[in-house]
XYZ file of C-alpha atoms in Angstrom:
678
model
C 22.173 31.485 22.668
C 19.889 30.299 19.842
C 18.433 26.804 19.758
C 19.413 24.163 17.224
C 16.717 22.035 15.619
C 17.509 18.982 13.512
C 14.805 17.613 11.195
C 15.014 14.085 9.781
C 13.034 13.867 6.548
C 11.376 16.467 4.348
C 8.345 16.345 2.024
C 5.077 17.280 3.804
C 5.725 17.362 7.532
C 9.453 18.070 7.737
C 9.446 20.844 5.154
C 6.430 22.505 6.803
C 8.083 22.390 10.224
C 11.241 23.939 8.771
C 9.372 26.833 7.163
C 7.286 27.529 10.278
C 10.343 27.470 12.560
C 12.114 30.035 10.449
C 9.102 32.317 10.205
C 8.847 32.313 14.014
C 12.543 32.646 14.827
C 15.055 34.220 12.465
C 18.023 33.241 14.676
C 17.202 29.558 15.083
C 19.773 27.093 13.697
C 17.938 24.581 11.503
C 19.389 21.518 9.784
C 17.286 19.164 7.639
C 18.620 15.737 6.656
C 17.088 13.934 3.673
C 18.453 10.564 2.586
C 17.174 11.061 -0.961
C 17.757 13.861 -3.442
C 14.370 15.534 -3.135
C 13.320 17.454 -0.044
C 9.925 18.768 -1.071
C 7.944 17.250 -3.928
C 4.299 16.688 -4.860
C 4.044 12.960 -4.178
C 0.294 12.987 -4.833
C 0.979 14.150 -8.383
C 3.350 11.329 -9.346
C 0.780 9.064 -11.099
C -0.451 12.000 -13.179
C 3.061 12.795 -14.405
C 3.460 9.159 -15.484
C 0.108 9.326 -17.291
C 0.898 12.631 -18.969
C -1.707 14.837 -17.276
C 1.230 16.693 -15.677
C 3.620 17.334 -18.537
C 6.540 19.025 -16.810
C 8.558 16.953 -14.349
C 9.808 20.123 -12.677
C 6.229 20.902 -11.671
C 6.475 18.049 -9.161
C 9.323 19.730 -7.302
C 7.700 22.077 -4.800
C 11.076 23.344 -3.628
C 14.671 22.453 -4.424
C 17.271 22.201 -1.649
C 18.920 25.335 -3.016
C 15.632 27.195 -3.060
C 14.827 26.223 0.525
C 18.264 27.247 1.788
C 18.086 30.565 -0.017
C 14.577 31.448 1.110
C 14.769 30.268 4.723
C 18.468 30.495 5.569
C 18.656 26.879 6.718
C 21.080 24.011 6.176
C 19.586 21.313 3.919
C 21.709 18.189 3.479
C 20.399 15.786 0.855
C 21.640 12.214 0.401
C 22.384 12.259 4.107
C 20.881 9.412 6.109
C 20.470 9.633 9.871
C 21.321 6.120 11.030
C 21.277 6.443 14.815
C 19.966 8.690 17.592
C 21.950 9.185 20.799
C 19.139 10.719 22.805
C 21.102 10.936 26.066
C 23.785 13.006 24.328
C 21.273 14.787 22.066
C 23.166 13.792 18.930
C 22.460 11.924 15.705
C 24.779 9.802 13.591
C 24.693 10.803 9.928
C 25.969 8.954 6.865
C 26.864 11.158 3.909
C 25.813 8.887 1.021
C 27.675 10.922 -1.600
C 31.068 10.915 0.115
C 30.524 7.688 2.090
C 31.507 9.225 5.401
C 29.898 9.163 8.848
C 29.710 11.992 11.359
C 27.756 13.179 14.398
C 25.473 16.208 14.631
C 24.142 17.687 17.857
C 20.654 19.085 18.449
C 18.578 20.838 21.063
C 15.380 19.499 19.530
C 14.918 16.690 17.027
C 11.942 16.292 14.678
C 11.400 12.862 13.113
C 9.561 13.023 9.788
C 10.794 9.710 8.412
C 7.551 8.830 6.631
C 6.682 5.389 5.364
C 7.711 2.804 2.783
C 5.629 0.677 0.389
C 5.123 -2.893 1.535
C 7.007 -5.543 -0.386
C 6.068 -8.946 1.021
C 8.268 -12.007 0.385
C 6.293 -13.292 -2.601
C 8.346 -15.459 -4.988
C 9.473 -13.443 -7.990
C 8.610 -10.050 -6.515
C 12.000 -8.617 -7.468
C 11.448 -9.129 -11.204
C 12.737 -6.220 -13.329
C 9.276 -5.177 -14.553
C 7.663 -4.980 -11.086
C 7.546 -1.475 -9.607
C 6.331 0.498 -6.606
C 5.527 4.203 -6.746
C 6.477 6.350 -3.759
C 8.995 9.025 -4.741
C 10.626 10.837 -7.646
C 13.185 8.083 -8.442
C 10.346 5.535 -8.559
C 8.494 7.831 -10.941
C 11.507 8.222 -13.196
C 12.042 4.448 -13.272
C 8.418 3.676 -14.197
C 8.170 6.420 -16.803
C 11.511 5.421 -18.303
C 10.373 1.801 -18.564
C 7.149 2.803 -20.297
C 8.942 5.113 -22.725
C 11.584 2.515 -23.576
C 9.646 -0.754 -23.544
C 6.218 0.476 -24.729
C 4.288 -2.094 -22.624
C 0.810 -3.082 -23.763
C -0.508 -4.663 -20.563
C -0.211 -3.847 -16.869
C -1.394 -5.396 -13.617
C -1.871 -3.229 -10.544
C -1.718 -5.206 -7.317
C -3.752 -3.346 -4.717
C -6.869 -1.204 -5.023
C -5.959 1.737 -2.798
C -5.513 5.370 -3.788
C -2.201 4.992 -5.589
C -3.223 1.710 -7.200
C -6.400 3.180 -8.716
C -4.654 6.372 -9.793
C -1.966 4.317 -11.519
C -4.596 2.091 -13.145
C -6.289 5.161 -14.599
C -3.080 6.753 -15.836
C -1.762 3.546 -17.402
C -5.156 3.084 -19.070
C -4.909 6.645 -20.409
C -1.561 5.691 -21.950
C -3.318 2.917 -23.869
C -2.382 -0.080 -21.713
C -4.809 -2.882 -20.971
C -5.033 -2.781 -17.170
C -5.996 -5.375 -14.571
C -6.419 -4.685 -10.849
C -5.858 -7.475 -8.334
C -7.208 -6.833 -4.837
C -7.209 -9.381 -2.013
C -10.172 -7.745 -0.246
C -13.766 -7.778 -1.507
C -13.523 -4.145 -2.555
C -11.206 -1.372 -3.678
C -10.821 1.896 -1.733
C -10.721 0.617 1.855
C -11.800 3.945 3.454
C -15.293 3.606 1.946
C -17.856 0.905 2.696
C -18.790 -1.958 0.407
C -21.982 -0.579 -1.140
C -20.178 2.660 -2.049
C -17.201 0.753 -3.436
C -19.594 -1.158 -5.696
C -20.185 2.074 -7.622
C -16.433 2.320 -8.168
C -16.243 -1.349 -9.245
C -18.990 -0.733 -11.766
C -17.215 2.311 -13.152
C -13.852 0.552 -13.446
C -15.444 -2.279 -15.411
C -17.213 0.175 -17.710
C -13.775 1.554 -18.589
C -12.516 -1.867 -19.592
C -10.441 -2.482 -16.459
C -10.184 -6.166 -15.538
C -11.071 -6.207 -11.839
C -10.094 -9.243 -9.729
C -11.426 -9.021 -6.172
C -11.005 -11.381 -3.209
C -7.899 -12.899 -4.768
C -4.325 -12.298 -3.664
C -0.991 -12.964 -5.383
C 0.681 -16.324 -4.853
C 3.780 -15.839 -7.014
C 5.353 -13.878 -9.870
C 7.245 -15.536 -12.727
C 9.333 -13.418 -15.089
C 10.204 -14.601 -18.582
C 11.750 -12.421 -21.265
C 9.925 -9.200 -20.440
C 6.627 -10.803 -19.444
C 5.504 -11.524 -15.881
C 2.965 -14.227 -15.098
C 1.062 -13.667 -11.875
C -0.431 -16.722 -10.221
C -3.293 -15.756 -7.936
C -4.275 -17.612 -4.795
C -7.282 -18.981 -6.679
C -4.926 -20.540 -9.211
C -5.829 -18.052 -11.960
C -2.881 -16.845 -14.001
C -2.550 -13.374 -15.532
C 0.176 -12.079 -17.829
C 1.459 -8.523 -18.053
C 4.312 -6.490 -19.477
C 4.593 -4.565 -16.209
C 3.306 -4.771 -12.646
C 2.642 -1.984 -10.137
C 2.674 -2.958 -6.459
C 0.355 -0.876 -4.303
C -0.518 -3.144 -1.414
C 0.036 -0.832 1.516
C 2.763 0.906 3.469
C 4.688 0.536 6.716
C 5.971 3.358 8.941
C 9.710 4.038 8.917
C 10.008 3.701 12.685
C 13.263 1.721 12.875
C 15.330 4.771 13.827
C 13.009 5.589 16.721
C 12.837 1.974 17.868
C 16.621 1.599 17.988
C 16.815 4.815 19.984
C 14.505 3.363 22.611
C 11.551 5.605 21.824
C 8.100 4.202 22.487
C 6.505 2.640 19.388
C 3.325 0.657 18.675
C 2.930 -2.855 17.292
C 2.954 -1.601 13.700
C 6.254 0.202 14.221
C 4.682 3.641 14.448
C 6.052 6.206 16.879
C 3.813 6.960 19.856
C 3.466 10.684 20.591
C 1.439 12.740 23.051
C -1.110 15.439 22.211
C 1.746 17.886 21.631
C 3.366 15.423 19.178
C 6.237 14.813 21.582
C 7.713 11.316 21.728
C 8.695 9.523 24.943
C 11.781 11.769 24.925
C 11.175 15.409 25.910
C 13.456 16.743 23.170
C 12.255 14.605 20.273
C 9.038 15.203 18.302
C 7.597 13.132 15.461
C 5.110 13.879 12.671
C 3.583 12.453 9.515
C 3.098 8.889 8.319
C 5.405 7.501 10.970
C 3.325 8.460 14.020
C 0.309 7.038 15.786
C -2.546 9.534 15.997
C -5.945 9.676 17.662
C -8.988 8.873 15.564
C -10.911 12.133 15.888
C -14.330 10.463 15.785
C -13.771 7.239 17.728
C -11.093 8.472 20.156
C -8.869 5.432 19.628
C -5.298 5.260 18.433
C -4.698 4.656 14.734
C -2.374 5.521 11.855
C -3.518 7.705 8.963
C -0.925 8.483 6.255
C -2.269 11.690 4.695
C -0.486 14.845 3.551
C -2.959 17.284 5.113
C -2.529 16.067 8.694
C 1.264 15.841 8.229
C 1.420 19.499 7.221
C -0.661 20.556 10.234
C 1.500 18.462 12.550
C 4.646 20.113 11.198
C 3.242 23.538 12.030
C 2.175 22.472 15.546
C 5.564 20.950 16.359
C 7.350 24.125 15.282
C 5.059 26.185 17.516
C 5.642 23.878 20.483
C 9.419 23.802 20.133
C 9.346 27.585 20.394
C 7.272 27.663 23.545
C 3.638 26.994 22.688
C 1.539 24.199 24.154
C -0.545 23.488 21.091
C -2.362 20.175 20.810
C -2.984 18.043 17.755
C -6.639 17.103 18.200
C -6.759 14.013 16.033
C -7.178 12.915 12.433
C -10.591 12.286 10.879
C -9.206 10.855 7.639
C -10.758 13.215 5.115
C -9.601 12.104 1.671
C -10.567 12.316 -1.978
C -9.482 10.562 -5.158
C -10.161 10.734 -8.872
C -11.051 7.357 -10.405
C -11.488 7.953 -14.137
C -14.667 10.078 -14.365
C -15.658 9.466 -10.748
C -14.673 11.348 -7.629
C -14.530 9.253 -4.444
C -14.355 10.989 -1.058
C -14.751 10.196 2.609
C -14.449 11.804 6.019
C -14.770 10.596 9.585
C -15.436 6.963 10.392
C -16.868 4.190 8.215
C -18.951 1.148 9.084
C -16.001 -1.227 8.897
C -14.205 0.728 11.608
C -17.313 0.980 13.782
C -17.944 -2.761 13.469
C -14.326 -3.520 14.321
C -14.781 -1.438 17.473
C -17.842 -3.488 18.407
C -20.447 -0.935 17.300
C -23.702 -2.320 15.873
C -25.918 -0.847 13.155
C -29.312 0.373 14.478
C -27.979 0.237 18.035
C -24.894 2.438 18.056
C -25.132 4.138 14.692
C -27.510 4.746 11.786
C -27.251 5.408 8.061
C -28.808 7.818 5.591
C -28.248 7.092 1.895
C -29.299 9.337 -0.973
C -28.747 9.866 -4.680
C -28.694 13.535 -5.585
C -27.595 15.796 -8.435
C -24.536 18.032 -8.403
C -26.619 21.040 -9.425
C -30.188 21.958 -10.338
C -31.606 19.241 -12.571
C -33.052 21.721 -15.067
C -29.617 23.297 -15.657
C -27.399 21.442 -18.174
C -24.637 19.314 -16.718
C -26.346 18.022 -13.578
C -24.587 14.785 -12.648
C -25.483 12.270 -9.941
C -23.723 11.659 -6.665
C -24.367 9.095 -3.957
C -24.002 10.255 -0.354
C -23.791 7.949 2.643
C -24.052 9.579 6.054
C -23.310 7.793 9.327
C -24.650 9.258 12.576
C -25.280 8.128 16.140
C -28.518 7.866 18.124
C -28.179 11.494 19.257
C -27.830 12.592 15.634
C -24.124 13.428 15.831
C -22.455 13.048 12.437
C -19.771 10.356 12.574
C -18.740 10.003 8.948
C -19.674 10.335 5.310
C -18.744 8.892 1.941
C -19.591 10.424 -1.411
C -19.138 8.972 -4.914
C -20.068 11.100 -7.903
C -18.910 13.216 -10.806
C -19.128 16.924 -9.976
C -19.274 18.803 -6.681
C -18.171 15.881 -4.512
C -15.258 17.840 -3.043
C -17.514 20.686 -1.948
C -19.965 18.404 -0.144
C -17.385 16.239 1.606
C -15.622 19.355 2.889
C -18.879 20.735 4.290
C -19.579 17.484 6.141
C -15.948 17.231 7.293
C -16.302 20.696 8.799
C -19.527 19.677 10.535
C -17.772 16.649 12.046
C -14.832 18.738 13.251
C -17.199 21.032 15.140
C -19.362 18.230 16.536
C -22.269 18.840 14.155
C -25.525 16.891 14.140
C -27.824 15.941 11.277
C -30.065 18.843 12.298
C -27.123 21.169 11.659
C -26.822 19.829 8.119
C -30.462 20.728 7.478
C -29.876 24.272 8.703
C -26.699 25.031 6.736
C -27.125 27.929 4.350
C -24.999 26.903 1.398
C -24.268 28.791 -1.806
C -26.859 28.224 -4.489
C -27.179 29.030 -8.156
C -28.447 26.553 -10.786
C -24.980 25.810 -12.277
C -23.573 24.907 -8.845
C -26.238 23.401 -6.633
C -29.943 23.186 -5.833
C -31.905 25.342 -3.445
C -31.790 22.339 -1.120
C -28.166 21.292 -1.421
C -27.332 17.557 -1.325
C -25.841 18.144 2.131
C -29.174 19.576 3.286
C -30.990 16.663 1.659
C -28.994 13.937 3.395
C -29.606 15.831 6.638
C -33.367 15.881 5.940
C -33.357 12.131 5.261
C -31.465 11.394 8.477
C -33.747 13.701 10.459
C -36.856 11.956 9.078
C -35.425 8.611 10.111
C -34.547 9.852 13.596
C -38.027 11.295 14.148
C -39.703 8.039 13.088
C -41.359 9.478 10.006
C -39.872 6.666 7.952
C -38.158 3.340 8.539
C -35.583 2.217 6.005
C -34.266 -1.114 4.850
C -30.733 -1.337 3.462
C -30.161 -3.526 0.425
C -27.940 -5.795 2.465
C -30.866 -6.464 4.820
C -33.150 -7.845 2.121
C -32.128 -11.434 2.735
C -33.111 -11.074 6.392
C -36.736 -10.144 5.622
C -39.576 -12.556 6.270
C -40.989 -12.651 2.755
C -44.164 -14.437 3.880
C -45.201 -11.239 5.647
C -43.541 -8.770 3.264
C -44.678 -7.400 -0.083
C -42.141 -5.575 -2.247
C -43.870 -2.575 -3.804
C -42.363 -0.814 -6.829
C -43.811 2.717 -7.129
C -41.965 3.625 -10.329
C -43.710 4.086 -13.653
C -44.309 1.016 -15.791
C -41.729 2.198 -18.352
C -39.052 2.182 -15.669
C -39.643 -1.509 -15.050
C -38.236 -2.083 -18.527
C -34.845 -1.080 -17.116
C -35.042 -3.811 -14.473
C -36.844 -4.459 -11.226
C -36.658 -6.492 -8.039
C -38.021 -9.972 -8.614
C -41.533 -10.711 -7.328
C -42.303 -7.041 -6.771
C -45.747 -5.497 -7.182
C -45.900 -2.381 -9.377
C -48.228 0.490 -8.473
C -46.911 3.852 -9.736
C -46.849 6.539 -7.056
C -49.452 8.648 -8.848
C -51.940 5.770 -8.653
C -51.182 4.618 -5.119
C -53.844 6.559 -3.198
C -56.592 5.313 -5.502
C -55.423 1.713 -5.299
C -54.944 1.303 -1.538
C -57.874 -1.110 -1.587
C -55.676 -3.603 -3.449
C -53.267 -3.785 -0.515
C -53.357 -6.010 2.567
C -52.953 -4.289 5.949
C -51.695 -7.533 7.475
C -48.552 -7.281 5.327
C -45.464 -5.083 5.632
C -44.726 -3.207 2.413
C -41.119 -2.693 1.378
C -41.303 0.215 -1.042
C -38.780 1.223 -3.634
C -38.443 3.710 -6.475
C -35.388 4.758 -8.464
C -33.459 6.655 -5.774
C -35.628 6.675 -2.650
C -37.588 9.944 -2.862
C -40.800 8.565 -4.322
C -40.394 5.579 -2.032
C -40.393 7.942 0.956
C -43.557 9.687 -0.272
C -45.258 6.327 -0.810
C -44.173 5.156 2.634
C -45.757 8.226 4.219
C -48.977 7.594 2.291
C -49.176 3.997 3.490
C -48.307 4.752 7.106
C -50.943 7.482 7.344
C -53.519 5.075 5.927
C -52.895 2.351 8.484
C -50.359 0.240 6.597
C -46.874 -0.766 7.667
C -44.368 0.546 5.156
C -40.581 0.743 4.912
C -38.469 2.481 2.289
C -35.564 0.799 0.490
C -32.591 3.109 1.060
C -31.171 4.346 -2.237
C -33.941 2.678 -4.235
C -33.360 0.516 -7.294
C -30.222 2.472 -8.228
C -28.483 1.137 -5.124
C -30.071 -2.298 -5.507
C -28.800 -2.806 -9.046
C -25.324 -1.638 -8.043
C -25.271 -4.156 -5.209
C -26.834 -7.156 -6.931
C -26.792 -6.780 -10.706
C -23.071 -6.909 -11.491
C -21.648 -9.980 -13.177
C -24.597 -12.226 -12.349
C -27.586 -13.580 -14.215
C -29.657 -10.576 -15.171
C -32.911 -12.385 -14.303
C -32.012 -11.596 -10.688
C -32.907 -8.003 -11.418
C -36.085 -8.717 -13.288
C -34.580 -8.171 -16.711
C -35.577 -10.526 -19.500
C -33.352 -13.462 -20.351
C -31.601 -11.534 -23.107
C -31.174 -8.491 -20.857
C -27.924 -6.757 -19.919
C -25.308 -8.750 -18.054
C -24.356 -5.776 -15.898
C -25.577 -2.356 -14.996
C -23.125 0.511 -15.220
C -23.288 4.112 -14.219
C -21.141 5.592 -16.940
C -19.091 5.134 -20.051
C -19.807 3.385 -23.305
C -20.157 -0.365 -23.232
C -19.740 -2.928 -25.944
C -22.832 -5.033 -26.442
C -21.930 -8.685 -26.043
C -23.681 -11.812 -27.222
C -24.024 -14.982 -25.184
C -20.705 -16.346 -26.431
C -18.967 -13.161 -25.245
C -17.981 -12.260 -28.795
C -18.127 -8.490 -29.131
C -20.636 -7.450 -31.722
C -21.636 -4.148 -33.223
C -24.537 -2.974 -35.292
C -23.966 -2.234 -38.956
C -25.486 1.204 -38.766
C -25.498 1.822 -42.509
C -27.558 -1.268 -43.331
C -29.895 -0.924 -40.371
C -30.873 2.697 -40.849
C -33.711 2.186 -43.255
C -36.279 4.428 -41.555
C -36.622 8.110 -40.825
C -34.246 9.694 -38.305
C -35.585 11.607 -35.281
C -33.685 13.451 -32.549
C -34.516 13.754 -28.841
C -32.756 16.107 -26.410
C -33.173 14.754 -22.880
C -30.337 16.805 -21.366
C -30.859 18.137 -17.868
C -33.148 15.273 -16.890
C -32.105 12.725 -14.298
C -33.308 9.138 -14.085
C -36.007 8.205 -15.049
C -36.634 11.349 -17.123
C -34.620 10.404 -20.228
C -36.132 6.901 -20.474
C -39.652 8.234 -19.972
C -39.135 10.659 -22.858
C -37.661 7.905 -25.031
C -40.646 5.675 -24.294
C -43.121 8.369 -25.290
C -41.188 9.312 -28.431
C -40.853 5.705 -29.620
C -44.630 5.330 -29.458
C -44.920 8.147 -32.008
C -42.500 6.774 -34.640
C -42.737 3.810 -37.003
C -40.962 0.452 -36.931
C -37.514 0.843 -38.460
C -37.269 4.550 -37.642
C -34.154 5.798 -35.876
C -34.122 7.848 -32.675
C -30.949 9.683 -31.666
C -31.122 10.570 -27.982
C -28.820 12.941 -26.102
C -28.700 12.930 -22.284
C -26.526 14.300 -19.494
C -27.373 11.437 -17.125
C -24.378 9.015 -16.895
C -26.703 6.133 -16.116
C -28.559 6.660 -19.375
C -26.199 4.515 -21.471
C -26.958 1.424 -19.455
C -30.600 2.291 -18.851
C -31.255 2.560 -22.582
C -29.493 -0.752 -23.195
C -31.723 -2.530 -20.679
C -34.822 -0.713 -21.914
C -34.189 -1.687 -25.549
C -33.655 -5.324 -24.713
C -36.831 -5.495 -22.693
C -39.048 -3.615 -25.136
C -37.997 -5.280 -28.377
C -36.137 -2.255 -29.714
C -32.553 -2.185 -30.969
C -29.657 -0.247 -29.492
C -27.510 0.609 -32.509
C -24.684 2.539 -30.877
C -23.704 4.610 -27.870
C -21.241 7.431 -27.589
C -19.874 9.723 -24.906
C -19.105 13.262 -26.045
C -17.839 15.759 -23.498
C -20.366 15.493 -20.641
C -23.163 14.199 -22.830
C -24.229 10.620 -23.482
C -25.696 9.753 -26.869
C -27.618 6.657 -27.879
C -28.960 5.689 -31.293
C -31.856 3.246 -31.225
C -34.077 1.734 -33.872
C -37.697 0.968 -33.224
C -38.133 -2.772 -33.536
C -35.482 -5.481 -33.442
C -34.623 -6.107 -37.097
C -31.343 -4.207 -37.290
C -28.561 -6.205 -38.959
C -25.497 -7.042 -36.914
C -21.943 -7.995 -37.727
C -19.175 -9.382 -35.534
C -16.185 -7.169 -34.887
C -13.042 -8.638 -36.394
């Protein structure tokens, strides 16, 4: 007699379990209950359908109920909600939502794939008609229908997680003015603060109004417009609001059945994904899993693990004893031009578990290019690697433009197989100039970590600067003088790396030298020079690029050694409006200012500081009033040239982003005429 398996819930886990069961046993009786209309859909693609990147709604439907029944010979019952489990009788109570009738269904094995639901806290006014959550196809249809009908101009996204940022981008692409409100100090909780700062910078460069460390106090709806009062008292108005403040597991069914659940309402399962009942399994967002790195219980709502769990449960129901070995939380997201990825543990989690930096774990931080710098299109990425005192890789976060997915997957694989930083240095990864460098960024972050472990270099993180005893410390900038025009750390001494050996006599061996360059490489070389000549030297991790991201956003620019009329913020990408001190946007009247000869400079393929160094040399060769049109592939160039112009008395006329190139037009001297934008 064949077994009967009942599955509650489809999408990732339930649908995968169904397909695997049928492939293993043609005679098995399989029934899947889904309380909605859609059994298998691409929930990760929903924001991109709203934004128009995915044009065809049908593309979101991975399989229709009819298609699943035809292909797998199973019974799929949509709009059928399982409301109760009678585990002693091995039955479930089902409500047919279309015909409004209730009936019982027996099972030999039950799989719970009930998923999760967006949080909707009891905030006054939260049920206003222009406030939405995005979780399924009906939500998508509602939001898209509202946009098509009402043509909103402004939107506020509450919550800076994956869905919140994806919705912010897609609403922005539709032409809406977007604000993001996040109660925490950062967006993208899976990454650490200094990595999130890169994302903050990028969001602002796109014109997104970012409100951090401020939650929602109340919503007030009035004739199509919602006013949000924040906990700080600030009020924001918007034509529509997207709630993306977290999710909760749909564990009520399991709880009422007497199954073991955790404090968050998640179902507790064993290594075989079996619940406290021998005939009931659970998978997906609703279950508690083991953190693969830290070996503690947690909940990780990701599609990849849910699919794997569905396959394992199907195998085990049919006689296997396969274990689910934990979730390491590998994830990736597109945030406008940036790609943000992480795998394994982060510092926040380690600190919450009582782990201490420099005692229990260590950090390597690098800025690298996606491919060989001399090949067009090389774009920067920042890699943070976390490892323990034995060198075992615990986690990584990467923020960049191209090739982020490849690198995070390599490190995720290393973590899964217990890899160490030495393994990263030994990996033989595919190389050709359009795709990588001979020493891939993964190799490079391994080299940096290995140097730190072996004592060849000591690093200081930007967040540790305030802890330094400045009476005994000298901050040494080993960049070229021209780079200082883009900003510098206050009270730092400048000796370019090429001059350092010949100027060691100017240094005091009783002092500790904190050395920095643009990204950390020259700082490492300088540190080695000092150490081998009897000095104490430490390298600033990530160099000035990390420093300016951490400390030069939305504060007085003098903090970063830029002149009083310097840039108010550093940004890694995009085109920024130049603002005067009264915050009135202003532009240069290019026609009236272009009185000199026009020169062109191609600085493509060069990473920081290459483009600025070439600009500096070229400007020396032209006359006051002449125009220099510069083209670069370095995303940081737009902001670098703005800071450089303001500190050298030259005029930035305009900036433009075309394809993957960044163009700046500057005039030698500062006499260009300006006019206010109306």
